[in-house]
Each structure stands twice: as structure tokens, then as C-alpha cells.
Tab-separated table of C-alpha atoms in Angstrom:
chain	number	residue	atom	x	y	z
A	1	MET	CA	85.512	169.066	-124.287
A	2	GLN	CA	82.003	169.466	-122.895
A	3	GLU	CA	81.520	165.707	-123.035
A	4	TYR	CA	84.834	165.064	-121.310
A	5	LEU	CA	83.878	167.363	-118.424
A	6	GLU	CA	80.738	165.292	-117.992
A	7	ILE	CA	82.814	162.107	-117.889
A	8	LEU	CA	85.014	163.688	-115.185
A	9	ARG	CA	81.945	164.425	-113.102
A	10	GLU	CA	80.423	161.013	-113.688
A	11	TYR	CA	83.498	159.217	-112.330
A	12	ASP	CA	84.221	161.554	-109.379
A	13	VAL	CA	87.888	162.169	-110.127
A	14	LEU	CA	88.283	164.732	-107.346
A	15	GLY	CA	86.842	162.254	-104.857
A	16	ALA	CA	89.412	159.723	-106.032
A	17	PHE	CA	92.284	162.143	-105.375
A	18	TRP	CA	90.829	162.842	-101.941
A	19	VAL	CA	91.011	159.122	-101.123
A	20	ASN	CA	94.705	159.090	-102.076
A	21	ILE	CA	95.345	162.201	-99.993
A	22	GLN	CA	93.713	160.544	-96.980
A	23	LEU	CA	95.760	157.383	-97.496
A	24	ALA	CA	98.902	159.523	-97.703
A	25	LEU	CA	98.094	161.587	-94.591
A	26	TRP	CA	97.436	158.596	-92.329
A	27	ALA	CA	100.395	156.658	-93.656
A	28	ALA	CA	102.646	159.741	-93.328
A	29	VAL	CA	101.736	160.207	-89.649
A	30	PHE	CA	102.069	156.516	-88.772
A	31	SER	CA	105.276	155.984	-90.723
A	32	LEU	CA	106.849	159.081	-89.151
A	33	VAL	CA	106.162	157.627	-85.696
A	34	LEU	CA	107.302	154.122	-86.604
A	35	GLY	CA	110.278	155.425	-88.579
A	36	THR	CA	111.447	157.587	-85.657
A	37	LEU	CA	111.254	154.596	-83.314
A	38	LEU	CA	113.248	152.524	-85.804
A	39	ALA	CA	115.861	155.278	-86.101
A	40	LEU	CA	116.163	155.312	-82.305
A	41	LEU	CA	116.736	151.548	-82.373
A	42	ARG	CA	119.420	151.927	-85.012
A	43	ILE	CA	121.352	154.624	-83.139
A	44	SER	CA	120.815	153.087	-79.701
A	45	PRO	CA	123.834	151.783	-77.777
A	46	ILE	CA	122.312	148.286	-77.412
A	47	SER	CA	123.446	146.036	-80.224
A	48	SER	CA	120.405	143.711	-80.262
A	49	LEU	CA	118.169	146.752	-80.747
A	50	GLN	CA	120.445	148.021	-83.508
A	51	TRP	CA	120.164	144.630	-85.129
A	52	ALA	CA	116.356	144.648	-84.892
A	53	GLY	CA	116.188	148.101	-86.451
A	54	SER	CA	118.443	147.269	-89.347
A	55	ALA	CA	116.693	143.922	-89.914
A	56	TYR	CA	113.364	145.764	-90.244
A	57	VAL	CA	114.829	148.289	-92.678
A	58	THR	CA	116.502	145.576	-94.769
A	59	VAL	CA	113.320	143.502	-95.036
A	60	PHE	CA	110.786	146.226	-95.770
A	61	ARG	CA	112.943	148.522	-97.875
A	62	ASN	CA	113.680	145.621	-100.198
A	63	THR	CA	110.173	144.200	-100.479
A	64	PRO	CA	108.087	145.704	-103.305
A	65	LEU	CA	105.101	147.656	-101.994
A	66	THR	CA	102.721	145.750	-104.280
A	67	ILE	CA	103.694	142.511	-102.585
A	68	ILE	CA	103.057	144.010	-99.148
A	69	MET	CA	99.647	145.248	-100.343
A	70	VAL	CA	98.701	141.872	-101.797
A	71	PHE	CA	99.871	140.205	-98.592
A	72	MET	CA	97.634	142.494	-96.523
A	73	VAL	CA	94.586	141.344	-98.509
A	74	LEU	CA	95.309	137.727	-99.418
A	75	GLY	CA	97.441	136.923	-96.359
A	76	ALA	CA	96.467	139.103	-93.415
A	77	TRP	CA	92.783	139.423	-94.282
A	78	GLY	CA	92.307	136.390	-96.531
A	79	GLN	CA	94.046	133.732	-94.468
A	80	LEU	CA	94.508	135.230	-91.001
A	81	ASN	CA	91.177	137.057	-90.809
A	82	VAL	CA	92.699	140.374	-89.733
A	83	THR	CA	89.834	142.885	-89.740
A	84	LEU	CA	90.476	146.542	-88.963
A	85	SER	CA	86.977	147.887	-89.474
A	86	SER	CA	83.500	146.395	-89.447
A	87	ASP	CA	82.794	148.340	-92.638
A	88	PHE	CA	83.809	146.057	-95.515
A	89	ASN	CA	85.379	148.762	-97.697
A	90	LEU	CA	86.925	150.756	-94.847
A	91	ASN	CA	88.706	147.592	-93.768
A	92	PHE	CA	90.687	147.591	-97.018
A	93	PHE	CA	91.448	151.297	-96.640
A	94	TRP	CA	93.129	150.612	-93.296
A	95	LEU	CA	94.892	147.513	-94.587
A	96	ALA	CA	96.331	149.733	-97.320
A	97	VAL	CA	97.362	152.375	-94.751
A	98	ILE	CA	99.215	149.677	-92.780
A	99	ALA	CA	100.968	148.430	-95.908
A	100	LEU	CA	102.042	151.975	-96.827
A	101	THR	CA	103.148	152.582	-93.231
A	102	VAL	CA	105.334	149.507	-92.779
A	103	TYR	CA	106.955	150.102	-96.177
A	104	HIS	CA	107.630	153.814	-95.808
A	105	ALA	CA	108.695	153.600	-92.152
A	106	ALA	CA	111.886	151.937	-93.403
A	107	PHE	CA	112.616	154.933	-95.624
A	108	VAL	CA	111.658	157.437	-92.893
A	109	CYS	CA	114.070	155.653	-90.555
A	110	GLU	CA	116.907	156.002	-93.030
A	111	ALA	CA	116.069	159.674	-93.692
A	112	ILE	CA	116.198	160.436	-89.969
A	113	ARG	CA	119.434	158.504	-89.615
A	114	SER	CA	120.911	160.659	-92.366
A	115	GLY	CA	119.780	163.649	-90.271
A	116	VAL	CA	121.481	162.179	-87.213
A	117	ASN	CA	124.686	162.006	-89.222
A	118	THR	CA	124.571	165.790	-89.635
A	119	VAL	CA	124.751	166.218	-85.843
A	120	PRO	CA	128.397	166.515	-84.731
A	121	VAL	CA	129.601	163.789	-82.368
A	122	GLY	CA	130.481	166.556	-79.878
A	123	GLN	CA	126.778	167.193	-79.321
A	124	ALA	CA	126.192	163.624	-78.148
A	125	GLU	CA	129.315	163.726	-75.997
A	126	ALA	CA	128.230	167.017	-74.456
A	127	ALA	CA	124.777	165.559	-73.697
A	128	ARG	CA	126.492	162.614	-72.017
A	129	SER	CA	128.782	164.831	-69.995
A	130	ILE	CA	125.889	166.744	-68.422
A	131	GLY	CA	124.495	163.405	-67.238
A	132	LEU	CA	121.798	162.658	-69.831
A	133	SER	CA	121.244	158.980	-70.627
A	134	PHE	CA	120.499	157.765	-74.166
A	135	LEU	CA	116.761	158.538	-74.448
A	136	PRO	CA	116.841	162.060	-72.920
A	137	ALA	CA	119.937	162.855	-74.972
A	138	ALA	CA	118.185	161.709	-78.144
A	139	ARG	CA	114.989	163.589	-77.316
A	140	LEU	CA	116.556	166.863	-76.165
A	141	VAL	CA	119.765	167.123	-78.140
A	142	ILE	CA	120.152	164.764	-81.070
A	143	LEU	CA	116.702	164.307	-82.651
A	144	PRO	CA	115.713	168.004	-82.753
A	145	GLN	CA	118.870	168.752	-84.740
A	146	ALA	CA	118.557	165.560	-86.749
A	147	PHE	CA	115.027	166.414	-87.909
A	148	ARG	CA	116.190	169.821	-89.100
A	149	GLY	CA	118.874	168.149	-91.140
A	150	ALA	CA	116.478	165.499	-92.428
A	151	VAL	CA	113.757	167.760	-93.824
A	152	ALA	CA	114.800	167.342	-97.457
A	153	PRO	CA	115.087	163.527	-97.439
A	154	LEU	CA	111.850	163.285	-95.424
A	155	GLY	CA	110.217	165.412	-98.126
A	156	ASN	CA	111.381	162.905	-100.731
A	157	VAL	CA	109.882	160.075	-98.714
A	158	LEU	CA	106.592	161.974	-98.486
A	159	ILE	CA	106.533	162.559	-102.247
A	160	ALA	CA	107.175	158.876	-102.897
A	161	LEU	CA	104.456	158.018	-100.374
A	162	ILE	CA	101.872	160.229	-102.067
A	163	LYS	CA	102.500	158.596	-105.422
A	164	ASN	CA	102.683	155.115	-103.928
A	165	THR	CA	99.136	155.454	-102.565
A	166	THR	CA	98.021	154.396	-106.052
A	167	VAL	CA	99.296	150.904	-105.238
A	168	ALA	CA	96.340	150.667	-102.823
A	169	ALA	CA	94.391	149.456	-105.860
A	170	ALA	CA	96.044	146.098	-105.141
A	171	ALA	CA	94.433	146.141	-101.691
A	172	SER	CA	90.921	146.610	-103.083
A	173	VAL	CA	90.711	150.348	-102.380
A	174	ALA	CA	88.572	150.825	-105.469
A	175	THR	CA	87.817	154.516	-105.010
A	176	GLU	CA	91.414	155.726	-105.327
A	177	THR	CA	92.870	157.273	-108.478
A	178	SER	CA	94.520	154.392	-110.300
A	179	SER	CA	91.415	152.201	-109.891
A	180	VAL	CA	89.152	155.004	-111.082
A	181	MET	CA	91.500	155.667	-114.001
A	182	LYS	CA	91.390	151.991	-114.952
A	183	THR	CA	87.608	151.993	-114.864
A	184	MET	CA	87.412	155.175	-116.940
A	185	ILE	CA	89.766	153.772	-119.579
A	186	GLU	CA	87.788	150.532	-119.684
A	187	PHE	CA	84.534	152.367	-120.350
A	188	ARG	CA	85.669	155.415	-122.303
A	189	PRO	CA	88.620	154.301	-124.447
A	190	ASP	CA	87.630	157.098	-126.834
A	191	TYR	CA	89.072	159.544	-124.260
A	192	ILE	CA	92.057	157.451	-123.204
A	193	TYR	CA	94.706	160.184	-123.578
A	194	ALA	CA	92.597	162.893	-121.941
A	195	ILE	CA	91.940	160.567	-118.995
A	196	PHE	CA	95.600	159.678	-118.645
A	197	PHE	CA	96.759	163.302	-118.732
A	198	THR	CA	94.108	164.351	-116.228
A	199	PHE	CA	95.517	161.972	-113.634
A	200	ALA	CA	99.143	162.675	-114.504
A	201	ILE	CA	98.607	166.422	-114.142
A	202	GLY	CA	96.606	165.862	-110.960
A	203	TYR	CA	99.649	164.237	-109.370
A	204	VAL	CA	101.979	166.984	-110.570
A	205	ILE	CA	99.665	169.540	-108.945
A	206	LEU	CA	99.496	167.471	-105.777
A	207	VAL	CA	103.196	166.732	-105.407
A	208	THR	CA	104.930	169.906	-106.629
A	209	PRO	CA	103.985	172.046	-103.572
A	210	VAL	CA	105.337	169.342	-101.263
A	211	GLY	CA	108.697	169.497	-103.024
A	212	LEU	CA	108.808	173.305	-102.974
A	213	LEU	CA	107.779	173.439	-99.331
A	214	THR	CA	110.305	170.900	-98.083
A	215	THR	CA	113.114	172.507	-100.073
A	216	ALA	CA	112.267	175.909	-98.585
A	217	LEU	CA	111.969	174.417	-95.088
A	218	SER	CA	115.214	172.501	-95.389
A	219	ARG	CA	117.008	175.782	-96.221
A	220	ARG	CA	115.354	177.723	-93.437
A	221	LEU	CA	115.758	175.052	-90.756
A	222	ALA	CA	119.271	173.948	-91.582
A	223	VAL	CA	121.520	174.310	-88.565
A	224	ALA	CA	124.367	176.665	-89.428
A	225	ARG	CA	127.646	175.165	-88.358
B	1	MET	CA	118.066	182.702	-117.827
B	2	ARG	CA	114.634	181.466	-116.894
B	3	ARG	CA	113.490	181.675	-120.519
B	4	THR	CA	116.326	179.549	-121.893
B	5	ARG	CA	115.652	176.910	-119.318
B	6	THR	CA	111.984	176.652	-120.309
B	7	THR	CA	112.899	176.491	-124.002
B	8	GLY	CA	115.417	173.787	-123.227
B	9	ALA	CA	112.809	171.766	-121.362
B	10	LEU	CA	110.366	172.151	-124.234
B	11	ALA	CA	112.975	171.059	-126.738
B	12	LEU	CA	113.756	168.033	-124.601
B	13	ALA	CA	110.072	167.136	-124.357
B	14	ALA	CA	109.644	167.524	-128.121
B	15	THR	CA	112.651	165.313	-128.809
B	16	ALA	CA	111.317	162.701	-126.429
B	17	ALA	CA	107.909	162.798	-128.111
B	18	LEU	CA	109.461	162.431	-131.574
B	19	THR	CA	111.635	159.547	-130.439
B	20	LEU	CA	108.613	157.770	-129.015
B	21	ALA	CA	106.643	158.395	-132.208
B	22	ALA	CA	109.494	156.991	-134.260
B	23	CYS	CA	109.566	153.861	-132.121
B	24	SER	CA	105.891	153.103	-132.519
B	25	ASP	CA	106.134	153.669	-136.291
B	26	ASP	CA	108.865	151.086	-136.502
B	27	GLY	CA	106.752	148.659	-134.521
B	28	GLY	CA	103.916	149.139	-136.980
B	29	THR	CA	105.831	148.458	-140.159
B	30	GLY	CA	107.977	145.823	-138.502
B	31	ASP	CA	105.375	143.247	-137.651
B	32	GLY	CA	102.034	144.669	-138.759
B	33	GLU	CA	100.410	144.729	-142.198
B	34	GLY	CA	102.938	142.484	-143.931
B	35	GLY	CA	100.936	140.048	-146.092
B	36	ASP	CA	103.772	137.634	-146.810
B	37	GLU	CA	105.670	137.982	-143.579
B	38	GLY	CA	102.940	137.055	-141.176
B	39	ILE	CA	100.286	138.397	-138.891
B	40	THR	CA	100.381	139.770	-135.364
B	41	ILE	CA	97.489	138.795	-133.124
B	42	GLY	CA	96.762	140.224	-129.678
B	43	ILE	CA	95.482	137.821	-127.014
B	44	LYS	CA	95.284	137.723	-123.226
B	45	PHE	CA	98.212	135.890	-121.638
B	46	ASP	CA	96.597	135.419	-118.251
B	47	GLN	CA	93.163	133.956	-118.879
B	48	PRO	CA	93.273	130.181	-118.667
B	49	GLY	CA	90.860	128.552	-121.104
B	50	LEU	CA	90.657	131.663	-123.303
B	51	GLY	CA	94.026	133.260	-123.875
B	52	PHE	CA	96.849	131.770	-121.859
B	53	MET	CA	100.584	131.753	-122.485
B	54	GLU	CA	102.733	128.960	-121.082
B	55	GLY	CA	106.341	129.483	-122.157
B	56	ASP	CA	105.767	130.469	-125.776
B	57	THR	CA	102.777	128.211	-126.387
B	58	PRO	CA	99.416	129.970	-126.332
B	59	SER	CA	96.266	128.027	-125.543
B	60	GLY	CA	92.560	128.627	-125.068
B	61	PHE	CA	89.335	129.257	-126.942
B	62	ASP	CA	90.300	132.761	-128.162
B	63	VAL	CA	93.570	131.343	-129.455
B	64	GLU	CA	91.850	128.485	-131.310
B	65	VAL	CA	89.428	130.865	-133.048
B	66	ALA	CA	92.307	133.203	-133.874
B	67	LYS	CA	94.331	130.369	-135.417
B	68	TYR	CA	91.359	129.231	-137.488
B	69	VAL	CA	90.578	132.742	-138.750
B	70	ALA	CA	94.240	133.444	-139.523
B	71	ASN	CA	94.415	130.189	-141.457
B	72	GLU	CA	91.363	131.162	-143.510
B	73	LEU	CA	92.980	134.532	-144.238
B	74	GLY	CA	96.025	132.728	-145.604
B	75	TYR	CA	98.416	132.657	-142.650
B	76	SER	CA	99.750	129.348	-141.372
B	77	GLU	CA	100.245	128.855	-137.649
B	78	ASP	CA	103.985	129.594	-137.733
B	79	GLN	CA	103.338	132.947	-139.417
B	80	ILE	CA	101.413	134.179	-136.379
B	81	THR	CA	103.161	136.396	-133.837
B	82	TRP	CA	101.302	136.446	-130.521
B	83	GLU	CA	101.274	139.709	-128.579
B	84	GLU	CA	99.872	140.296	-125.125
B	85	ALA	CA	96.851	142.615	-125.242
B	86	PRO	CA	95.882	143.680	-121.687
B	87	SER	CA	92.417	145.251	-121.477
B	88	ALA	CA	93.589	148.837	-121.067
B	89	GLN	CA	95.937	148.658	-124.068
B	90	ARG	CA	93.730	147.027	-126.681
B	91	GLU	CA	92.593	150.209	-128.452
B	92	THR	CA	96.117	151.644	-128.499
B	93	LEU	CA	97.648	148.435	-129.868
B	94	LEU	CA	95.151	148.504	-132.754
B	95	SER	CA	95.198	152.204	-133.553
B	96	THR	CA	99.013	152.231	-133.692
B	97	ASN	CA	99.024	149.063	-135.833
B	98	GLN	CA	101.152	147.155	-133.354
B	99	VAL	CA	98.775	144.232	-133.787
B	100	ASP	CA	96.636	143.322	-136.797
B	101	MET	CA	93.760	141.862	-134.839
B	102	ILE	CA	92.759	141.125	-131.258
B	103	PHE	CA	91.003	138.067	-129.850
B	104	ALA	CA	90.935	138.853	-126.138
B	105	THR	CA	87.448	138.607	-124.570
B	106	TYR	CA	86.897	141.965	-126.269
B	107	SER	CA	83.254	143.016	-125.837
B	108	ILE	CA	81.840	145.113	-128.679
B	109	THR	CA	80.678	148.516	-127.378
B	110	ASP	CA	79.821	151.830	-129.039
B	111	GLU	CA	82.554	153.717	-127.192
B	112	ARG	CA	85.159	151.254	-128.428
B	113	ARG	CA	83.820	151.552	-131.982
B	114	GLU	CA	84.934	155.188	-131.884
B	115	GLN	CA	88.526	153.956	-131.964
B	116	VAL	CA	88.518	150.471	-133.472
B	117	SER	CA	86.466	148.215	-135.760
B	118	PHE	CA	85.000	144.869	-134.839
B	119	ALA	CA	84.283	141.670	-136.724
B	120	GLY	CA	82.120	138.992	-135.184
B	121	PRO	CA	81.055	138.405	-132.480
B	122	TYR	CA	82.496	134.926	-132.407
B	123	PHE	CA	81.030	134.249	-128.954
B	124	VAL	CA	78.393	135.766	-126.720
B	125	ALA	CA	79.270	135.497	-123.044
B	126	GLY	CA	77.284	136.670	-120.061
B	127	GLN	CA	78.274	137.830	-116.597
B	128	ASP	CA	77.924	135.010	-114.103
B	129	LEU	CA	79.154	133.858	-110.695
B	130	LEU	CA	81.783	131.353	-109.628
B	131	VAL	CA	81.134	129.821	-106.201
B	132	ALA	CA	82.499	127.019	-104.042
B	133	ALA	CA	81.519	123.603	-105.411
B	134	ASP	CA	79.320	122.824	-102.400
B	135	ASN	CA	77.569	126.198	-102.316
B	136	THR	CA	73.813	126.003	-102.882
B	137	ASP	CA	72.481	129.329	-101.596
B	138	ILE	CA	73.955	131.536	-104.319
B	139	THR	CA	71.898	130.987	-107.457
B	140	GLY	CA	72.144	134.341	-109.175
B	141	PRO	CA	72.825	138.050	-108.743
B	142	ASP	CA	69.732	138.562	-106.526
B	143	THR	CA	70.982	136.100	-103.912
B	144	LEU	CA	74.132	138.102	-103.068
B	145	ASP	CA	72.782	140.254	-100.221
B	146	GLY	CA	75.329	140.390	-97.406
B	147	LYS	CA	77.772	138.223	-99.334
B	148	ASN	CA	81.364	139.033	-100.273
B	149	LEU	CA	81.933	139.159	-104.001
B	150	CYS	CA	85.254	139.508	-105.854
B	151	SER	CA	85.950	141.012	-109.256
B	152	VAL	CA	88.761	142.792	-111.070
B	153	THR	CA	89.349	146.532	-110.558
B	154	GLY	CA	88.124	148.581	-113.472
B	155	SER	CA	86.238	145.734	-115.119
B	156	THR	CA	82.770	145.947	-116.621
B	157	SER	CA	81.662	143.221	-114.230
B	158	ALA	CA	82.705	145.116	-111.106
B	159	GLU	CA	81.036	148.271	-112.399
B	160	ARG	CA	77.739	146.503	-113.150
B	161	ILE	CA	77.667	145.038	-109.636
B	162	LYS	CA	78.319	148.501	-108.155
B	163	GLU	CA	75.554	150.093	-110.185
B	164	GLU	CA	72.880	147.449	-109.931
B	165	TYR	CA	73.542	145.298	-106.877
B	166	SER	CA	76.042	147.004	-104.579
B	167	GLU	CA	73.381	147.855	-101.982
B	168	GLY	CA	73.611	144.536	-100.194
B	169	VAL	CA	76.803	143.046	-101.563
B	170	ASN	CA	80.409	143.619	-100.425
B	171	LEU	CA	82.631	144.046	-103.451
B	172	LEU	CA	86.295	143.081	-103.175
B	173	GLU	CA	88.269	144.442	-106.134
B	174	GLN	CA	91.517	142.683	-106.986
B	175	PRO	CA	94.113	143.241	-109.710
B	176	GLY	CA	93.430	139.846	-111.302
B	177	TYR	CA	91.054	136.893	-111.268
B	178	ALA	CA	93.711	134.573	-109.874
B	179	GLU	CA	93.684	136.618	-106.625
B	180	CYS	CA	89.877	136.425	-106.585
B	181	VAL	CA	89.871	132.639	-106.907
B	182	THR	CA	92.483	132.422	-104.135
B	183	ALA	CA	90.191	134.436	-101.851
B	184	LEU	CA	87.233	132.265	-102.891
B	185	ILE	CA	89.030	129.032	-102.087
B	186	ALA	CA	90.238	130.529	-98.781
B	187	GLY	CA	86.586	131.193	-97.952
B	188	GLN	CA	86.887	134.968	-97.492
B	189	VAL	CA	84.675	135.723	-100.472
B	190	ASP	CA	81.533	133.832	-101.398
B	191	ALA	CA	81.620	134.371	-105.137
B	192	VAL	CA	83.728	135.671	-108.017
B	193	THR	CA	82.063	137.453	-110.903
B	194	THR	CA	82.943	138.094	-114.541
B	195	ASP	CA	81.929	136.600	-117.923
B	196	ASP	CA	80.791	132.980	-117.627
B	197	ILE	CA	83.360	131.592	-120.059
B	198	ILE	CA	86.246	133.257	-118.174
B	199	LEU	CA	84.942	131.744	-114.926
B	200	ALA	CA	84.680	128.343	-116.600
B	201	GLY	CA	88.276	128.671	-117.779
B	202	LEU	CA	89.415	129.498	-114.235
B	203	GLY	CA	87.412	126.578	-112.843
B	204	ALA	CA	88.983	124.210	-115.375
B	205	GLN	CA	92.509	124.980	-114.121
B	206	PRO	CA	94.069	121.920	-112.471
B	207	SER	CA	94.677	123.742	-109.180
B	208	ASN	CA	91.017	124.798	-108.874
B	209	ALA	CA	89.302	121.795	-110.463
B	210	GLY	CA	86.554	120.303	-108.318
B	211	GLN	CA	86.619	123.127	-105.756
B	212	VAL	CA	84.500	125.677	-107.627
B	213	LYS	CA	81.565	125.784	-110.043
B	214	VAL	CA	79.902	128.259	-112.392
B	215	VAL	CA	76.370	129.103	-111.236
B	216	GLY	CA	74.962	129.271	-114.769
B	217	ASN	CA	72.527	132.168	-114.423
B	218	THR	CA	73.876	134.953	-116.610
B	219	PHE	CA	72.836	138.582	-116.220
B	220	SER	CA	74.423	140.422	-119.150
B	221	GLU	CA	75.336	139.976	-122.803
B	222	GLU	CA	78.994	140.386	-123.778
B	223	LYS	CA	79.576	140.049	-127.514
B	224	TYR	CA	83.194	139.013	-127.993
B	225	GLY	CA	84.338	140.669	-131.211
B	226	VAL	CA	87.533	140.525	-133.214
B	227	GLY	CA	89.209	143.891	-132.675
B	228	LEU	CA	90.537	145.449	-135.887
B	229	PRO	CA	92.167	148.769	-136.774
B	230	GLN	CA	89.507	151.287	-137.767
B	231	ASP	CA	90.438	151.295	-141.464
B	232	SER	CA	90.562	147.509	-141.776
B	233	ASP	CA	88.744	145.874	-144.716
B	234	GLN	CA	88.905	142.345	-143.314
B	235	CYS	CA	85.679	142.281	-141.324
B	236	GLU	CA	83.668	140.405	-143.976
B	237	ALA	CA	86.409	137.838	-144.563
B	238	ILE	CA	86.744	137.209	-140.813
B	239	ASN	CA	82.994	136.747	-140.407
B	240	GLU	CA	83.050	134.184	-143.215
B	241	ALA	CA	85.901	132.359	-141.506
B	242	ILE	CA	84.010	132.288	-138.195
B	243	THR	CA	80.876	130.978	-139.933
B	244	LYS	CA	82.924	128.230	-141.541
B	245	MET	CA	84.512	127.315	-138.188
B	246	ILE	CA	81.093	126.981	-136.574
B	247	ASP	CA	79.684	124.954	-139.488
B	248	GLU	CA	82.629	122.580	-139.433
B	249	GLY	CA	82.248	121.914	-135.725
B	250	ALA	CA	85.763	123.134	-134.895
B	251	TRP	CA	84.247	126.009	-132.915
B	252	GLN	CA	82.268	123.691	-130.611
B	253	GLU	CA	85.297	121.468	-130.199
B	254	ALA	CA	87.491	124.400	-129.136
B	255	LEU	CA	84.832	125.541	-126.680
B	256	ASP	CA	84.508	122.079	-125.130
B	257	THR	CA	88.256	121.728	-124.703
B	258	ALA	CA	88.551	125.151	-123.050
B	259	THR	CA	85.902	124.494	-120.413
B	260	GLU	CA	86.306	120.761	-119.924
B	261	GLY	CA	85.175	119.351	-116.614
B	262	THR	CA	83.329	122.425	-115.289
B	263	GLY	CA	79.892	121.452	-116.557
B	264	TYR	CA	79.755	124.837	-118.251
B	265	VAL	CA	77.245	125.279	-121.064
B	266	PRO	CA	77.215	128.579	-122.962
B	267	ASN	CA	73.936	130.425	-123.441
B	268	ALA	CA	72.481	128.425	-126.334
B	269	ASP	CA	69.976	131.070	-127.504
B	270	LEU	CA	72.727	133.598	-128.112
B	271	ASN	CA	75.349	131.210	-129.452
B	272	SER	CA	73.672	129.059	-132.083
B	273	PRO	CA	75.372	130.649	-133.920
B	274	PRO	CA	76.183	134.140	-132.541
B	275	ALA	CA	74.531	136.806	-134.730
B	276	PHE	CA	77.098	139.012	-136.472
B	277	GLU	CA	77.121	142.765	-136.013
B	278	PRO	CA	77.151	144.755	-139.269
B	279	CYS	CA	80.634	145.413	-140.664
B	280	ALA	CA	80.792	149.208	-140.628
């Protein structure tokens, strides 16, 4: 036990979880913004915009995240020279954030659209009848109610996002948990099960509060109809 | 109410654990141990030149040594079942008897000896660098300042670079060496690092041939052992088989075939022949 605690310190497991949390926070913010814009496209009255929104969702929801990650490194950085930071390692962190963002934005979009479906058609018609055009109606009437209805599915997307940050290993983010776990198993196979359970439990501890919080919020914020 | 739910969950977990245990037991008796039935050998499936699986035909230096040793132990080639043994699973595959032995660029270390036994080594590799064929300014690990270097996440090679050289070198960590070589050929990294014989195998692949070369200035000693379950009594017999393979010249032949056309020469001091570790 004593020796295992030393191994945990040597490999900076807490630091690794912090990297995943940072990846998740940035990607959550960016994908919420991008996902909301996509949802607006999908519910907009202009059919070419609707088409663009659903094309995005179809492409990125159906592409495995690992492939997007590998593309960011071997394609965007490797072939097209896309550089997001002059710091070599930070560059891969941001490439990973972008990959997580474009992937999860598709799911955020669908979660918000499910929220929009909870808003009665009468609300949109009422907004129209007082002279609001599409964007003001969406901003003032539809989206605020839609978000309240979408808290639970958005929570699911966030949980998936937190766990998916481990895929950043494919984008050369070597300080995140799955990379660190791989290294630890490579060097200390004598503690393989202890190492595995440490990371598994770490994620349970990280993700459970998110689930509890969004469930509680979804109850409290639900619009009574 | 709450109590019953917890008990139910525990019961479910216990059942799941038992089911899993039962599965791995079956695997062990099914294709392990059996003297007459055959032998199960773990190799890498994704390392060209060492352990590589195309369809159901394995090839490479590890595979050739494995075939020779198995033959000496009394198993013909068609009695061998090949299993994939990825780095992170090697100890588990052995300790659960899912494979009888492993030939998979498996470096002998003290930590690994806690869980498994080793025969050999049958080869001593060293960490080296793979660079573009026309590169002349990278001659060894001390010439990497400011350069981009690629290795595999979680590998010994990546870790050594981080600990000893990372000051001036940019380390790109990828899931596999194929991605590293792609980045090398694209010009985004200047070198790829891992054991010299693995690099030579990558360089010998038709798609990379002529574009890359092994620098040939090693900076570590990796003793490739034959991984065995801890209670195995075959270490001595395997060492004898390896000695015979080297004496007969089949060992050199297998090595030459695996690294053909890359100009790779293994470290002669350490490999003529490799000195066996004691069978403990």
C-alpha cells in the first residue's frame, strides 16, 4: 500500500485528472456555443440553413471521435500545418479541444432541439403575433424554455464529454489520464489492477456529481405545463 | 428499500465477477497447457519485421524465433495458435494462462519479473532514432535539441526521452508507430524513436522503403525475453533451443530477413550471442 501511494505520487495522477477536467471545461463551453448555433440553424425557417445544420450533425455525430482526433494531428497539424499555440505541447491540447468541440457540438445541438420540442407551438405563434422575427423570438421566447427542458440531455452530453477527454491521448496530449495510465501499466505491471481501479474510481468520482446535479436541475427548472 | 437495492447491486456485481472468472478459466484450459493439442504463443500483430499478422499468416523475427523454439519443444508449426499480445496485456495473458509464452519485443525488467518469468534474452535491442533518409544532422540523442520527436504513448522509449532529453526536444506521442512514421514522412517530426530493431522493421516496409533510415547510435539496452507464466519450468529448455538456433545460423538468417534493405546492424557486442539471464 505504502509503495503504491509512492507510485501515485511519482506519476502525478491528480495532475492527469486536472488535464482532463481542463479539456472538458473548454470543450463544454465551445460545444455549447457551437451546438446552440447549430440548433438555431436546424429550427430556422430557411431551408438551406436547416440543411447545413443537419448535414453537420449527420457528419460529426457519425464519425468516431478517435478518427477526428487522429485527423487533427495527422491531417490538420501534420499535413496542413495548423498550429494553435507556439508551445509544442499546448498546440496538441488545443487541437484536442477542437476535436472534442466539433464532435460534441453535434450532440449538444440535438439535445437543445429536443428541448425545443418541449416548447408548445403556441409559444412560437404568440411570439410571431407580437411582431418578433425569428432570431428575437428564439432568443426571448423559445430558447430560454428549450434550455430548461434540455438540462437532462445536456447533462448526458457533458458526462460523455468528460469521459471522452481520454481520447485526447490520440492527439498527443500525453499528460491526460489514459496516457498516464498506459505509462504506469507499462512500468509497474506488478500493480496493474490497483492502477486500473484508481483511474476507474477517479472517473466515477468525477462524473457522479454531474449526473446528480443535472438531474436535480432538470427537476427544478422544468417548466410546469 | 435502500438496503435491498444495495444488496441487489452487490449480488449482480458478484455474479458478473464469477461469470468473468469462469470465462477466463475456460480460456486457460481450452488452449493453454495442453501438451498434445498444441501451444498458444503471444506475439505483436502490428510490428512489421518482428510480429506482424497479415490475414492469418504471422511474419517477423519474433515469429521465426517462436516457431524455432516451439519446434524444439516438440510442437510443429500447425500446432501453434497465435494470439495478439499488446504491451499492456502481456502480464495478464501469461498469469491467466491464456497464452503459454510470449515473443513480443518483451524487455526483461524487475517489475515484470514480479508477475511473470522470462527465458532468454533471445535478442538485445537498443533505443535508437529513425530519420529521413537524407537527414545528416541527427546522429544521436544529443543532437535532438529543438527537434520534433515522435514515440508511442506510454512506451519506455517516450519515458526515457522525457526523463533524460526532454529539455530541448519536442515529444509527439502517438498511439502507434505507424502514425509516427506518417508524421516523419510528412516532415512534421524530425525523428521517431523506439528500439532499433522495431525501427528497422518499420523502415523495411514497402511503403517506407528508401525514405527513412535508422541512425545506428543506440542509447539503451532492451533484453527481449520470452515471457512465461511464473510457475513455468520451461526456461532452461527454451534457452537451449535459442542457443541451438544461434549456432545453426537460423537466428542470423531470420534477423537478416526481418530488416532487409535498411542497412541495419544489431549491436554486435551484446548479440554475439546474447547472454542469458538466470532462470529463476
